[in-house]
Amino acid sequence: MPAFTAPDGTELVYHVTGEGEPLICLPGGPMRASAYLGDLGGLSEHRRLIMLDLRGTGDSAVPADPATYRCDRQVADVEALREHLGLDRVDVLAHSAGGDLALLYAAAHPRRVRTLILVTARARALGVDFTEEHRREAAALRVAEPWYGAAYDAYEAVWAGSATDADWDAVAPFFYGRWDAAAQAHAAADLEQSNLEAGELYASAGAFDPGAACAAAAALDARVLVLAGELDGTPLPRVAAVVAGMFHRAELAVLPGAGHFPWLDDPRGLTRVVAAFLDADGPSAAEEGQPGSAVDLRTNGT
């Protein structure tokens, strides 16, 4: 497995799949091994995916200092990966909590980012977070599902702060567009693929400076794609639109019927939208509008 050394001496591993121009992929979780991304629904047919196992996850080494699990401390790992690959500028895709890391990396190294793709991504780095109300709004879309009753009761326990492990397992269907065998197997692998200690420290105090990150986002010259799932509450499509509006050159895509893991729910839709964005020549659609606006590239899932 290819590996490189982070500035603090921690050995980090990445996995490569596909051919073509490299696309650095940052996993979420937070702090879940990159294996859960698979090949992003076939995106490896369009790009060479560089799947980074963040420190202490997957095949990467555990750091000597647990404080380096904090999101902002891992920006140096991403920059070390870019240098290791010998790339002047990089295309970066981030999922879920990995969005915070990608945003901080773009803020710290704006000239190194060619494109930024945020897939159902968090944006606490920009001062945008998901709320209980957002999750309730998304949950209401699933009321006709056979699993809804038990899952919603478990969600109530989560929101009340009294959730058991069984409750966390029970809410998993809300994160998938279809609660089929593939989704169930994907959800079942979560615990063994995640570093829970690291996840607790990832967004700890001091990780984010939203004012500075927002200013950096507004000035970022890179093209940005913000991709949301229609059924996802993390983020809701309208919240994703707010994030997209913070950039000068942003586009918003919403995948119908998709949840938090759109490469499972609509692999063809995800790969089509992302590949088209990466392959686009000339100014993005957003550039033809007003600075700071987002263009909604809502897809039909075909």
Coordinates of C-alpha atoms in Angstrom, one line a residue:
M1 CA 0.0 0.0 0.0
P2 CA 1.4 3.4 -0.9
A3 CA 2.2 5.6 2.1
F4 CA 3.9 8.9 3.1
T5 CA 5.1 10.5 6.3
A6 CA 3.1 13.4 7.9
P7 CA 5.1 16.3 9.2
D8 CA 4.9 14.9 12.8
G9 CA 6.3 11.6 11.6
T10 CA 3.0 9.6 11.5
E11 CA 2.9 7.2 8.6
L12 CA -0.2 7.7 6.5
V13 CA -1.6 5.2 4.0
Y14 CA -3.7 5.9 0.9
H15 CA -5.5 3.6 -1.5
V16 CA -5.6 4.1 -5.2
T17 CA -8.3 2.9 -7.6
G18 CA -9.0 3.8 -11.2
E19 CA -7.1 5.6 -13.9
G20 CA -6.7 9.1 -15.1
E21 CA -6.2 12.4 -13.3
P22 CA -5.9 12.0 -9.5
L23 CA -8.8 13.0 -7.2
I24 CA -7.9 13.2 -3.5
C25 CA -10.8 11.8 -1.5
L26 CA -11.2 12.7 2.2
P27 CA -13.5 10.4 4.2
G28 CA -15.9 11.5 6.9
G29 CA -17.2 9.6 9.9
P30 CA -15.7 11.6 11.5
M31 CA -12.5 9.5 11.4
R32 CA -13.8 6.5 9.5
A33 CA -11.5 4.5 7.3
S34 CA -11.7 5.4 3.6
A35 CA -12.9 1.8 2.7
Y36 CA -16.5 2.9 3.3
L37 CA -16.3 5.2 0.2
G38 CA -15.8 2.2 -2.1
D39 CA -15.1 3.5 -5.5
L40 CA -17.7 6.2 -5.1
G41 CA -20.3 4.5 -7.3
G42 CA -18.0 4.0 -10.2
L43 CA -16.2 7.3 -10.2
S44 CA -13.0 5.4 -10.5
E45 CA -13.9 4.9 -14.2
H46 CA -13.4 8.6 -14.7
R47 CA -10.6 9.5 -12.2
R48 CA -7.8 7.9 -10.3
L49 CA -9.2 8.0 -6.7
I50 CA -6.6 8.7 -4.0
M51 CA -8.4 7.5 -0.9
L52 CA -6.6 8.8 2.2
D53 CA -6.9 6.9 5.5
L54 CA -6.8 9.7 8.0
R55 CA -4.3 9.3 10.9
G56 CA -5.4 6.5 13.3
T57 CA -7.9 5.0 10.8
G58 CA -7.7 2.2 8.3
D59 CA -4.1 1.3 7.5
S60 CA -2.7 4.6 8.7
A61 CA -0.6 4.7 11.9
V62 CA -1.9 6.0 15.2
P63 CA -0.2 9.3 16.0
A64 CA 1.9 9.8 19.1
D65 CA -0.2 12.8 20.1
P66 CA -4.0 12.3 20.1
A67 CA -4.4 16.1 19.9
T68 CA -3.5 15.8 16.3
Y69 CA -6.8 14.1 15.6
R70 CA -8.3 17.6 15.7
C71 CA -9.5 18.6 12.2
D72 CA -7.3 21.7 11.8
R73 CA -4.2 19.7 12.8
Q74 CA -4.8 17.3 9.9
V75 CA -4.6 20.0 7.2
A76 CA -0.9 19.4 7.2
D77 CA -1.5 15.8 6.4
V78 CA -3.5 16.7 3.2
E79 CA -0.7 19.1 2.2
A80 CA 1.9 16.4 2.8
L81 CA -0.1 14.1 0.5
R82 CA -0.2 16.7 -2.2
E83 CA 3.6 17.1 -2.0
H84 CA 4.1 13.4 -1.9
L85 CA 2.1 13.0 -5.1
G86 CA 4.1 15.7 -6.8
L87 CA 1.0 17.7 -7.8
D88 CA 1.1 21.5 -8.1
R89 CA -2.7 21.8 -7.8
V90 CA -5.2 19.1 -6.7
D91 CA -8.9 18.2 -7.1
V92 CA -10.3 17.4 -3.7
L93 CA -13.5 15.5 -2.9
A94 CA -14.7 15.3 0.7
H95 CA -17.7 13.4 2.2
S96 CA -19.6 14.3 5.4
A97 CA -17.2 15.3 8.2
G98 CA -14.4 15.3 5.7
G99 CA -15.9 18.5 4.4
D100 CA -14.6 20.4 7.3
L101 CA -11.1 19.2 6.6
A102 CA -11.4 20.0 2.9
L103 CA -12.6 23.5 3.7
L104 CA -9.8 24.2 6.1
Y105 CA -7.3 22.8 3.6
A106 CA -8.7 25.1 0.9
A107 CA -8.5 28.1 3.3
A108 CA -4.9 27.3 4.2
H109 CA -3.7 26.5 0.7
P110 CA -6.1 28.2 -1.7
R111 CA -3.6 28.2 -4.6
R112 CA -3.2 24.4 -4.3
V113 CA -6.9 23.6 -4.9
R114 CA -8.1 23.4 -8.5
T115 CA -11.6 22.1 -7.7
L116 CA -13.4 21.3 -4.4
I117 CA -16.3 18.7 -4.3
L118 CA -18.3 18.6 -1.1
V119 CA -20.5 15.5 -1.1
T120 CA -23.3 15.6 1.6
A121 CA -20.6 17.4 3.6
R122 CA -20.4 19.2 6.9
A123 CA -19.4 22.9 7.0
R124 CA -18.8 23.6 10.6
A125 CA -15.6 25.3 9.4
L126 CA -17.8 27.9 7.8
G127 CA -20.1 28.2 10.9
V128 CA -22.9 26.1 9.3
D129 CA -24.0 23.1 11.3
F130 CA -26.9 20.6 11.2
T131 CA -29.6 21.0 13.8
E132 CA -32.2 18.8 15.3
E133 CA -34.8 20.7 13.3
H134 CA -33.0 19.9 10.1
R135 CA -32.9 16.2 10.9
R136 CA -36.6 16.2 11.9
E137 CA -37.4 17.9 8.6
A138 CA -35.6 15.2 6.6
A139 CA -37.0 12.4 8.8
A140 CA -40.6 13.6 8.0
L141 CA -39.9 12.7 4.3
R142 CA -39.6 9.0 5.3
V143 CA -42.8 8.5 7.2
A144 CA -44.2 6.0 4.7
E145 CA -41.1 3.7 5.1
P146 CA -41.8 0.4 7.0
W147 CA -38.9 1.0 9.4
Y148 CA -40.0 4.6 10.2
G149 CA -41.7 4.1 13.6
A150 CA -38.9 2.3 15.4
A151 CA -36.3 4.5 13.7
Y152 CA -38.0 7.7 14.7
D153 CA -38.4 6.5 18.3
A154 CA -34.7 5.9 18.4
Y155 CA -34.1 9.3 16.9
E156 CA -36.0 10.8 19.8
A157 CA -33.6 9.1 22.2
V158 CA -30.7 10.5 20.2
W159 CA -32.0 14.0 20.4
A160 CA -32.8 13.6 24.1
G161 CA -29.2 12.6 24.7
S162 CA -30.2 9.2 26.1
A163 CA -29.5 7.0 23.1
T164 CA -28.1 3.5 23.5
D165 CA -26.0 1.7 21.0
A166 CA -29.2 0.0 19.8
D167 CA -30.8 3.4 19.2
W168 CA -27.9 4.5 17.1
D169 CA -28.2 1.3 15.0
A170 CA -31.9 1.9 14.7
V171 CA -31.6 5.4 13.1
A172 CA -29.3 4.2 10.4
P173 CA -32.0 3.9 7.7
F174 CA -32.5 7.7 7.8
F175 CA -29.1 8.1 6.3
Y176 CA -29.8 6.0 3.2
G177 CA -32.1 6.5 0.3
R178 CA -33.0 2.8 0.3
W179 CA -32.7 0.6 3.3
D180 CA -31.7 -2.5 1.3
A181 CA -29.1 -5.2 1.8
A182 CA -26.3 -3.0 0.4
A183 CA -27.2 -0.1 2.8
Q184 CA -27.5 -2.5 5.8
A185 CA -24.1 -4.0 5.1
H186 CA -22.6 -0.5 4.7
A187 CA -24.1 0.6 8.0
A188 CA -23.0 -2.5 9.8
A189 CA -19.3 -1.8 8.9
D190 CA -19.4 1.6 10.5
L191 CA -18.2 0.7 14.0
E192 CA -15.2 -1.5 13.0
Q193 CA -14.1 1.1 10.4
S194 CA -14.2 4.1 12.8
N195 CA -11.8 5.4 15.4
L196 CA -14.2 6.6 18.1
E197 CA -11.6 8.3 20.2
A198 CA -10.3 10.3 17.2
G199 CA -13.9 11.1 16.2
E200 CA -14.5 12.7 19.6
L201 CA -11.5 15.0 19.2
Y202 CA -12.0 15.8 15.5
A203 CA -14.2 18.9 16.0
S204 CA -13.0 19.7 19.6
A205 CA -12.6 23.3 20.8
G206 CA -10.3 25.4 18.7
A207 CA -10.7 23.4 15.5
F208 CA -12.6 26.0 13.6
D209 CA -12.5 29.8 13.0
P210 CA -15.6 30.4 10.9
G211 CA -14.9 34.1 10.3
A212 CA -11.5 33.4 8.8
A213 CA -12.8 30.4 6.8
C214 CA -15.8 32.3 5.4
A215 CA -13.4 35.1 4.2
A216 CA -11.2 32.5 2.6
A217 CA -14.2 30.8 1.0
A218 CA -15.4 34.0 -0.5
A219 CA -12.0 34.7 -2.0
L220 CA -11.3 31.1 -3.2
D221 CA -10.7 31.0 -7.0
A222 CA -11.3 27.2 -7.2
R223 CA -14.5 25.9 -8.7
V224 CA -16.7 24.3 -6.1
L225 CA -19.4 21.6 -6.3
V226 CA -21.8 21.2 -3.4
L227 CA -23.7 17.9 -3.8
A228 CA -26.7 17.1 -1.5
G229 CA -29.1 14.2 -1.3
E230 CA -32.8 15.0 -1.5
L231 CA -33.6 12.9 1.5
D232 CA -30.5 13.8 3.6
G233 CA -30.8 16.0 6.7
T234 CA -27.0 16.4 7.0
P235 CA -27.2 18.7 5.1
L236 CA -30.7 19.4 3.9
P237 CA -30.5 20.6 0.3
R238 CA -31.5 24.1 1.3
V239 CA -28.6 24.2 3.8
A240 CA -26.3 22.9 1.2
A241 CA -27.4 25.9 -1.0
V242 CA -26.3 28.2 1.8
V243 CA -22.9 26.6 1.8
A244 CA -22.6 26.9 -1.9
G245 CA -23.6 30.6 -1.7
M246 CA -20.5 31.3 0.4
F247 CA -18.2 30.7 -2.6
H248 CA -17.5 32.8 -5.7
R249 CA -17.6 29.9 -8.1
A250 CA -20.0 27.3 -6.7
E251 CA -22.6 25.0 -8.2
L252 CA -25.2 23.0 -6.2
A253 CA -26.4 19.6 -7.3
V254 CA -29.2 17.7 -5.5
L255 CA -29.7 14.0 -6.2
P256 CA -33.4 12.9 -6.0
G257 CA -34.0 9.9 -3.7
A258 CA -30.5 10.0 -2.3
G259 CA -29.5 10.1 1.3
H260 CA -26.2 10.7 3.0
F261 CA -24.3 8.1 1.0
P262 CA -25.4 9.0 -2.6
W263 CA -22.9 6.6 -4.3
L264 CA -25.0 3.8 -2.9
D265 CA -28.4 5.4 -3.6
D266 CA -27.7 6.8 -7.1
P267 CA -24.3 5.7 -8.3
R268 CA -24.9 6.7 -11.9
G269 CA -26.3 10.1 -10.9
L270 CA -23.3 10.8 -8.6
T271 CA -20.7 9.8 -11.1
R272 CA -22.4 11.7 -13.9
V273 CA -22.6 15.0 -11.9
V274 CA -19.1 14.8 -10.5
A275 CA -17.4 13.7 -13.7
A276 CA -19.2 16.4 -15.7
F277 CA -18.1 19.0 -13.1
L278 CA -14.5 17.8 -13.2
D279 CA -14.4 17.6 -17.0
A280 CA -16.0 21.0 -17.5
D281 CA -14.0 23.5 -19.6
G282 CA -14.1 27.3 -19.2
P283 CA -16.1 29.2 -16.6
S284 CA -18.5 27.3 -14.3
A285 CA -22.2 27.9 -14.5
A286 CA -22.0 29.9 -11.3
E287 CA -19.4 32.3 -12.8
E288 CA -22.1 33.4 -15.3
G289 CA -24.3 34.6 -12.5
Q290 CA -23.5 36.9 -9.6
P291 CA -20.4 36.4 -7.3
G292 CA -21.4 34.4 -4.3
S293 CA -24.5 32.8 -6.0
A294 CA -25.0 29.1 -6.5
V295 CA -26.5 27.4 -9.5
D296 CA -28.8 24.5 -8.7
L297 CA -27.9 21.6 -11.0
R298 CA -30.8 19.5 -9.7
T299 CA -30.6 16.1 -11.4
N300 CA -33.2 13.6 -12.4
G301 CA -31.3 10.6 -11.2
T302 CA -31.0 9.0 -14.6

